[in-house]
Structures are given as C-alpha cells and as structure tokens.
Amino acid sequence: MAVTAFGGLGFDLTPVHAKAEAAKLAGTKQTTSVCCYCSVGCGLIVSTAEGGKGRAVNVEGVPDLPIIEGALCPMG
C-alpha cells in the first residue's frame, strides 16, 4: 500500500526495492539448475537458505539466456 501511495507522488522507489531484494537473499547460496516441465529446458537460479535445511527460498530465470531473458513461465 505504501508503494502505491508514494509511487503516485513521484518518488522513485527503485533503490529501495533493490536493497530489499539484496537483504532478503543475503544469507543464501545460489546454484544453477534446469527447469524440467517442458522441452525448452530454461535455466534457473535457485537460492537456498544456508541454515534452513537446504530449502529453496527463491527461484528466478537466468537473465543471460536469450530465449527466456530472465523470465519464467507459470510452470517453472
């Protein structure tokens, strides 16, 4: 709600979002993987919590791949 309120007033919240994402993934280990749901085989970056029993906390597409450009489909 605060983003909508301050975003409409002309404030640029991009640096705030970037710092929030960096803080959220600060204590994680990032590994690469491949999505197995279709024949495209999109590349994934999987962030796992260091002390969280190896559970995935974030999954995102690899931005360097020209086919997906960092985006994932709903299945991935």
CSV table of N, CA and C in Angstrom, one decimal:
chain,number,residue,atom,x,y,z
A,1,MET,N,0.8,-1.2,0.0
A,1,MET,CA,0.0,0.0,0.0
A,1,MET,C,0.9,1.2,0.0
A,2,ALA,N,2.0,1.2,0.7
A,2,ALA,CA,2.9,2.4,0.8
A,2,ALA,C,3.5,2.6,-0.5
A,3,VAL,N,3.8,1.5,-1.3
A,3,VAL,CA,4.4,1.7,-2.6
A,3,VAL,C,3.5,2.5,-3.5
A,4,THR,N,2.2,2.1,-3.5
A,4,THR,CA,1.2,2.8,-4.3
A,4,THR,C,1.1,4.2,-3.9
A,5,ALA,N,1.1,4.5,-2.6
A,5,ALA,CA,0.9,5.9,-2.1
A,5,ALA,C,2.0,6.7,-2.5
A,6,PHE,N,3.3,6.3,-2.2
A,6,PHE,CA,4.4,7.1,-2.5
A,6,PHE,C,4.8,7.1,-4.0
A,7,GLY,N,4.5,6.0,-4.7
A,7,GLY,CA,4.8,5.9,-6.1
A,7,GLY,C,4.0,6.9,-6.9
A,8,GLY,N,2.8,7.2,-6.5
A,8,GLY,CA,2.0,8.1,-7.2
A,8,GLY,C,2.4,9.6,-7.0
A,9,LEU,N,3.2,9.8,-5.9
A,9,LEU,CA,3.6,11.2,-5.6
A,9,LEU,C,4.9,11.6,-6.4
A,10,GLY,N,5.5,10.6,-7.2
A,10,GLY,CA,6.7,11.0,-7.9
A,10,GLY,C,7.9,10.5,-7.3
A,11,PHE,N,7.9,9.8,-6.2
A,11,PHE,CA,9.1,9.3,-5.6
A,11,PHE,C,9.6,8.1,-6.3
A,12,ASP,N,10.9,7.9,-6.5
A,12,ASP,CA,11.5,6.8,-7.2
A,12,ASP,C,11.9,5.8,-6.1
A,13,LEU,N,11.2,4.6,-6.1
A,13,LEU,CA,11.4,3.6,-5.1
A,13,LEU,C,12.3,2.5,-5.6
A,14,THR,N,12.9,2.6,-6.8
A,14,THR,CA,13.7,1.6,-7.3
A,14,THR,C,14.9,1.2,-6.4
A,15,PRO,N,15.7,2.2,-5.9
A,15,PRO,CA,16.8,1.8,-5.0
A,15,PRO,C,16.3,1.1,-3.7
A,16,VAL,N,15.1,1.4,-3.3
A,16,VAL,CA,14.6,0.8,-2.0
A,16,VAL,C,14.3,-0.7,-2.3
A,17,HIS,N,13.7,-0.9,-3.5
A,17,HIS,CA,13.3,-2.3,-3.9
A,17,HIS,C,14.6,-3.1,-4.1
A,18,ALA,N,15.6,-2.5,-4.7
A,18,ALA,CA,16.9,-3.2,-4.9
A,18,ALA,C,17.6,-3.6,-3.6
A,19,LYS,N,17.6,-2.7,-2.6
A,19,LYS,CA,18.2,-3.0,-1.3
A,19,LYS,C,17.4,-4.1,-0.6
A,20,ALA,N,16.1,-4.0,-0.7
A,20,ALA,CA,15.2,-5.0,-0.1
A,20,ALA,C,15.5,-6.4,-0.6
A,21,GLU,N,15.6,-6.5,-1.9
A,21,GLU,CA,15.9,-7.8,-2.6
A,21,GLU,C,17.3,-8.3,-2.1
A,22,ALA,N,18.3,-7.4,-2.1
A,22,ALA,CA,19.6,-7.8,-1.6
A,22,ALA,C,19.7,-8.3,-0.2
A,23,ALA,N,18.9,-7.6,0.7
A,23,ALA,CA,18.8,-8.0,2.1
A,23,ALA,C,18.1,-9.4,2.2
A,24,LYS,N,17.1,-9.6,1.4
A,24,LYS,CA,16.3,-10.8,1.5
A,24,LYS,C,17.2,-12.0,1.1
A,25,LEU,N,18.1,-11.9,0.2
A,25,LEU,CA,18.9,-13.0,-0.3
A,25,LEU,C,20.3,-13.0,0.2
A,26,ALA,N,20.6,-12.2,1.2
A,26,ALA,CA,21.9,-12.0,1.7
A,26,ALA,C,22.5,-13.3,2.3
A,27,GLY,N,21.8,-14.1,3.0
A,27,GLY,CA,22.3,-15.2,3.7
A,27,GLY,C,22.0,-16.5,2.9
A,28,THR,N,21.9,-16.5,1.6
A,28,THR,CA,21.6,-17.6,0.8
A,28,THR,C,22.7,-18.1,-0.1
A,29,LYS,N,22.6,-19.3,-0.6
A,29,LYS,CA,23.6,-19.9,-1.5
A,29,LYS,C,22.9,-20.0,-2.9
A,30,GLN,N,23.5,-19.5,-3.9
A,30,GLN,CA,22.8,-19.6,-5.2
A,30,GLN,C,23.5,-20.7,-6.1
A,31,THR,N,22.6,-21.5,-6.7
A,31,THR,CA,23.1,-22.5,-7.6
A,31,THR,C,22.3,-22.5,-8.8
A,32,THR,N,22.8,-23.1,-9.9
A,32,THR,CA,22.0,-23.1,-11.1
A,32,THR,C,21.4,-24.5,-11.3
A,33,SER,N,20.3,-24.5,-12.1
A,33,SER,CA,19.5,-25.7,-12.3
A,33,SER,C,18.8,-25.5,-13.7
A,34,VAL,N,18.1,-26.6,-14.1
A,34,VAL,CA,17.4,-26.5,-15.3
A,34,VAL,C,15.9,-26.9,-15.0
A,35,CYS,N,15.0,-26.2,-15.6
A,35,CYS,CA,13.6,-26.5,-15.4
A,35,CYS,C,13.2,-27.7,-16.2
A,36,CYS,N,12.4,-28.6,-15.6
A,36,CYS,CA,12.2,-29.9,-16.3
A,36,CYS,C,10.7,-30.0,-16.8
A,37,TYR,N,9.9,-29.0,-16.8
A,37,TYR,CA,8.5,-29.1,-17.0
A,37,TYR,C,8.1,-29.1,-18.5
A,38,CYS,N,9.0,-28.7,-19.4
A,38,CYS,CA,8.7,-28.8,-20.8
A,38,CYS,C,10.1,-29.0,-21.6
A,39,SER,N,10.0,-29.1,-22.9
A,39,SER,CA,11.2,-29.4,-23.6
A,39,SER,C,12.2,-28.2,-23.9
A,40,VAL,N,11.8,-27.0,-23.4
A,40,VAL,CA,12.7,-25.9,-23.6
A,40,VAL,C,13.9,-26.0,-22.7
A,41,GLY,N,13.8,-26.4,-21.5
A,41,GLY,CA,14.9,-26.5,-20.5
A,41,GLY,C,15.5,-25.2,-20.1
A,42,CYS,N,14.6,-24.3,-19.6
A,42,CYS,CA,15.1,-23.0,-19.2
A,42,CYS,C,16.0,-23.1,-18.0
A,43,GLY,N,17.0,-22.2,-18.0
A,43,GLY,CA,17.9,-22.1,-16.9
A,43,GLY,C,17.4,-21.4,-15.7
A,44,LEU,N,17.7,-21.9,-14.5
A,44,LEU,CA,17.2,-21.4,-13.2
A,44,LEU,C,18.3,-21.0,-12.3
A,45,ILE,N,18.1,-20.0,-11.5
A,45,ILE,CA,19.0,-19.7,-10.4
A,45,ILE,C,18.2,-19.9,-9.1
A,46,VAL,N,18.6,-20.9,-8.4
A,46,VAL,CA,17.9,-21.3,-7.2
A,46,VAL,C,18.7,-20.8,-5.9
A,47,SER,N,18.1,-20.0,-5.1
A,47,SER,CA,18.7,-19.6,-3.8
A,47,SER,C,18.2,-20.4,-2.7
A,48,THR,N,19.1,-21.0,-2.0
A,48,THR,CA,18.8,-21.8,-0.8
A,48,THR,C,19.3,-21.2,0.5
A,49,ALA,N,18.6,-21.4,1.5
A,49,ALA,CA,18.9,-20.8,2.8
A,49,ALA,C,20.1,-21.6,3.4
A,50,GLU,N,21.1,-20.9,3.9
A,50,GLU,CA,22.3,-21.6,4.4
A,50,GLU,C,21.9,-22.4,5.7
A,51,GLY,N,21.2,-21.9,6.6
A,51,GLY,CA,20.9,-22.6,7.8
A,51,GLY,C,19.5,-23.2,7.8
A,52,GLY,N,18.8,-23.2,6.6
A,52,GLY,CA,17.4,-23.6,6.5
A,52,GLY,C,17.2,-25.0,6.0
A,53,LYS,N,18.1,-25.9,6.2
A,53,LYS,CA,17.9,-27.3,5.8
A,53,LYS,C,17.9,-27.4,4.3
A,54,GLY,N,18.5,-26.5,3.6
A,54,GLY,CA,18.6,-26.6,2.1
A,54,GLY,C,17.4,-26.3,1.4
A,55,ARG,N,16.4,-25.6,2.0
A,55,ARG,CA,15.2,-25.3,1.3
A,55,ARG,C,15.4,-24.1,0.4
A,56,ALA,N,14.7,-24.2,-0.8
A,56,ALA,CA,14.7,-23.1,-1.7
A,56,ALA,C,13.9,-21.9,-1.2
A,57,VAL,N,14.5,-20.7,-1.3
A,57,VAL,CA,13.8,-19.6,-0.8
A,57,VAL,C,13.4,-18.6,-2.0
A,58,ASN,N,14.1,-18.9,-3.2
A,58,ASN,CA,13.8,-18.0,-4.3
A,58,ASN,C,14.3,-18.8,-5.6
A,59,VAL,N,13.5,-18.7,-6.6
A,59,VAL,CA,13.8,-19.3,-7.9
A,59,VAL,C,13.5,-18.2,-9.0
A,60,GLU,N,14.5,-18.0,-9.8
A,60,GLU,CA,14.4,-17.0,-10.9
A,60,GLU,C,15.1,-17.5,-12.1
A,61,GLY,N,14.7,-16.9,-13.3
A,61,GLY,CA,15.3,-17.3,-14.5
A,61,GLY,C,16.7,-16.7,-14.7
A,62,VAL,N,17.5,-17.3,-15.5
A,62,VAL,CA,18.9,-16.8,-15.8
A,62,VAL,C,18.7,-15.6,-16.8
A,63,PRO,N,19.1,-14.4,-16.5
A,63,PRO,CA,18.9,-13.3,-17.4
A,63,PRO,C,19.8,-13.3,-18.6
A,64,ASP,N,20.9,-14.1,-18.6
A,64,ASP,CA,21.8,-14.2,-19.8
A,64,ASP,C,21.3,-15.1,-20.9
A,65,LEU,N,20.3,-15.9,-20.7
A,65,LEU,CA,19.8,-16.8,-21.7
A,65,LEU,C,18.9,-16.0,-22.7
A,66,PRO,N,19.2,-16.1,-24.0
A,66,PRO,CA,18.5,-15.3,-25.0
A,66,PRO,C,17.0,-15.7,-25.2
A,67,ILE,N,16.7,-17.0,-24.9
A,67,ILE,CA,15.4,-17.5,-25.1
A,67,ILE,C,14.4,-16.9,-24.0
A,68,ILE,N,14.8,-16.9,-22.8
A,68,ILE,CA,13.9,-16.5,-21.7
A,68,ILE,C,14.2,-15.2,-21.2
A,69,GLU,N,15.4,-14.6,-21.3
A,69,GLU,CA,15.8,-13.3,-20.9
A,69,GLU,C,15.4,-13.1,-19.4
A,70,GLY,N,15.6,-14.1,-18.6
A,70,GLY,CA,15.4,-13.9,-17.1
A,70,GLY,C,13.9,-14.2,-16.7
A,71,ALA,N,13.0,-14.4,-17.6
A,71,ALA,CA,11.6,-14.7,-17.2
A,71,ALA,C,11.3,-16.2,-17.1
A,72,LEU,N,10.4,-16.5,-16.4
A,72,LEU,CA,9.9,-17.9,-16.3
A,72,LEU,C,8.5,-18.0,-16.6
A,73,CYS,N,8.0,-19.2,-17.1
A,73,CYS,CA,6.6,-19.4,-17.4
A,73,CYS,C,5.9,-19.8,-16.1
A,74,PRO,N,4.6,-19.9,-16.0
A,74,PRO,CA,3.9,-20.3,-14.8
A,74,PRO,C,4.3,-21.6,-14.3
A,75,MET,N,4.7,-22.6,-15.2
A,75,MET,CA,5.0,-23.9,-14.8
A,75,MET,C,6.4,-23.9,-14.0
A,76,GLY,N,7.3,-23.1,-14.5
A,76,GLY,CA,8.6,-23.0,-13.9
A,76,GLY,C,8.6,-22.3,-12.6
